[in-house]
Tab-separated table of C-alpha atoms in Angstrom:
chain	number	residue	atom	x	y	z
A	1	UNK	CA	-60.845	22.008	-45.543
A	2	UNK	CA	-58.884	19.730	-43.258
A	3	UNK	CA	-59.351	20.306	-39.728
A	4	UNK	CA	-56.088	19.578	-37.490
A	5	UNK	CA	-55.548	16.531	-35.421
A	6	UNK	CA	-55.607	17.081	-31.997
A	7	UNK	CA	-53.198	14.224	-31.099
A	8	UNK	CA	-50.771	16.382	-33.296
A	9	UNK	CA	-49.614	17.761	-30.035
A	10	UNK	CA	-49.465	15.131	-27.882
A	11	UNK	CA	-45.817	13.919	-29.375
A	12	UNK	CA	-44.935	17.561	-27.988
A	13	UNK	CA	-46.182	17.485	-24.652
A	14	UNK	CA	-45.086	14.043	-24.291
A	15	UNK	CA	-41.668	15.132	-25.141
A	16	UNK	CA	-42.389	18.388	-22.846
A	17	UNK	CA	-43.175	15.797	-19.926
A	18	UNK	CA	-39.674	14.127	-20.396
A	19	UNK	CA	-37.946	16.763	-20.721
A	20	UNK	CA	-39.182	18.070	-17.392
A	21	UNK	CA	-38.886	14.458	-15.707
A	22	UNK	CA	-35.369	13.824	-17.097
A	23	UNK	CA	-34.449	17.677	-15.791
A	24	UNK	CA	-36.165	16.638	-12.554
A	25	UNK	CA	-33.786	13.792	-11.832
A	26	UNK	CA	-30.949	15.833	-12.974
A	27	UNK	CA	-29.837	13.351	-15.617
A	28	UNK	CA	-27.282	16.268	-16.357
A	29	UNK	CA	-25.691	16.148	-13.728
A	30	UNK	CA	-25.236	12.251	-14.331
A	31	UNK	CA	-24.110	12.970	-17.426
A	32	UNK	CA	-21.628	15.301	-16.448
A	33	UNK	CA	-20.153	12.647	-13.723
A	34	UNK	CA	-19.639	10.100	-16.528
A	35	UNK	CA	-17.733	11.880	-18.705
A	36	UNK	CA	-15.338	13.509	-15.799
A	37	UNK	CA	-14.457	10.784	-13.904
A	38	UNK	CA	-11.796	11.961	-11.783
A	39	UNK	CA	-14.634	14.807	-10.613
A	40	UNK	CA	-16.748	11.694	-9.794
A	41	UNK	CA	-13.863	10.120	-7.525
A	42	UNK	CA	-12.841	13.508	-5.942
A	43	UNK	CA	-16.201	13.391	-5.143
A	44	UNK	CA	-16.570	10.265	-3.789
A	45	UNK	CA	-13.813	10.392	-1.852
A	46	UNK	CA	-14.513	13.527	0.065
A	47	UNK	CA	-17.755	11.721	1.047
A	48	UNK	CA	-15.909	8.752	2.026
A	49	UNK	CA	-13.584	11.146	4.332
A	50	UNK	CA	-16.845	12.793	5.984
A	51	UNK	CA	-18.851	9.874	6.616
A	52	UNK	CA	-15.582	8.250	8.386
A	53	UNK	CA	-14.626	11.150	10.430
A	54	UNK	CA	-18.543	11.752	11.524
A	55	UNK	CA	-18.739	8.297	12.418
A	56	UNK	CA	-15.376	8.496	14.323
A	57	UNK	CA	-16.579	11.989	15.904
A	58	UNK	CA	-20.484	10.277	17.068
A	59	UNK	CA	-18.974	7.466	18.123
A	60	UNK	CA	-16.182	9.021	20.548
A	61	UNK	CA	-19.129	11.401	21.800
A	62	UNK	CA	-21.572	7.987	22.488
A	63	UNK	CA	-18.651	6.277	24.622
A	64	UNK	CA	-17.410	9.246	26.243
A	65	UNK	CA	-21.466	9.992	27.414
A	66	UNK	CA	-21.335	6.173	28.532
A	67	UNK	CA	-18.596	6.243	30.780
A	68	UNK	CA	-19.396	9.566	32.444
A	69	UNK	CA	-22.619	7.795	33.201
A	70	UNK	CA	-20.762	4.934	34.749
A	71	UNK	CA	-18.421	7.178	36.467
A	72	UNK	CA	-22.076	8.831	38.211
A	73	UNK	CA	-23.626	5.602	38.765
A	74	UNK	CA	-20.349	4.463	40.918
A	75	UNK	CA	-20.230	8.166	42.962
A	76	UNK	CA	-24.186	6.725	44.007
A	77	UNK	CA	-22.645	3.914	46.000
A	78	UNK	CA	-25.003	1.270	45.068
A	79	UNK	CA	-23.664	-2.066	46.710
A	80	UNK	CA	-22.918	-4.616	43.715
A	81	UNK	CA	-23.328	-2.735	41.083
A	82	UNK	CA	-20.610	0.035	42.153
A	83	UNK	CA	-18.369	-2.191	42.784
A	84	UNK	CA	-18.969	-4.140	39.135
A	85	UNK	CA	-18.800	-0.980	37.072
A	86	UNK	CA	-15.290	0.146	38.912
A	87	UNK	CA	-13.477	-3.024	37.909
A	88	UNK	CA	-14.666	-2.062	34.481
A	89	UNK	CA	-13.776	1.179	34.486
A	90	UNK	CA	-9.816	-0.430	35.730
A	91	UNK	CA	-9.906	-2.490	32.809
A	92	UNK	CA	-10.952	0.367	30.557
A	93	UNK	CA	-8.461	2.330	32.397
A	94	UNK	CA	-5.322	-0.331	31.811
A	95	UNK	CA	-5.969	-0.888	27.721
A	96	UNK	CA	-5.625	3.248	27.742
């Protein structure tokens, strides 16, 4: 009477393990990109849209915020530095 080999089932549950790895990094997904290419660059492109308006968007927010500040800093009255920041704020003014 043979008895069975117990590495019989390791090809199994190695295949098991890849199976869940591969699922895990959603190689189908992949898959699916590569073979619908015009999905991939609809895709891509509506990325490309969101990234450059966001950046636009943060960035308008970050110099609008800087120039209020200015704006407060100059209503303070400090001596030199009042008088610096509203010749900026001209030329900022005159490139509008």
């Amino acid at each position: 009477m043979k008895s069975e080999d117990p590495n019989s089932s390791r090809p199994v549950e190695q295949l098991e393990r890849l199976a869940r790895h591969l699922e895990a990094l959603n190689i189908a997904d992949y898959l699916e990109s590569l073979e619908k290419p015009r999905k991939l660059i609809v895709t891509n492109f509506i990325a490309g849209i969101s990234r450059g308006l966001g950046f636009a968007i943060g960035t308008t927010i970050v110099f609008a915020l800087v120039i209020d500040i200015l704006r407060r800093i100059i209503l303070l009255h400090l001596p030199f530095i009042s008088a610096s920041l509203i010749d900026f704020l001209r030329l900022i003014d005159l490139k509008k």
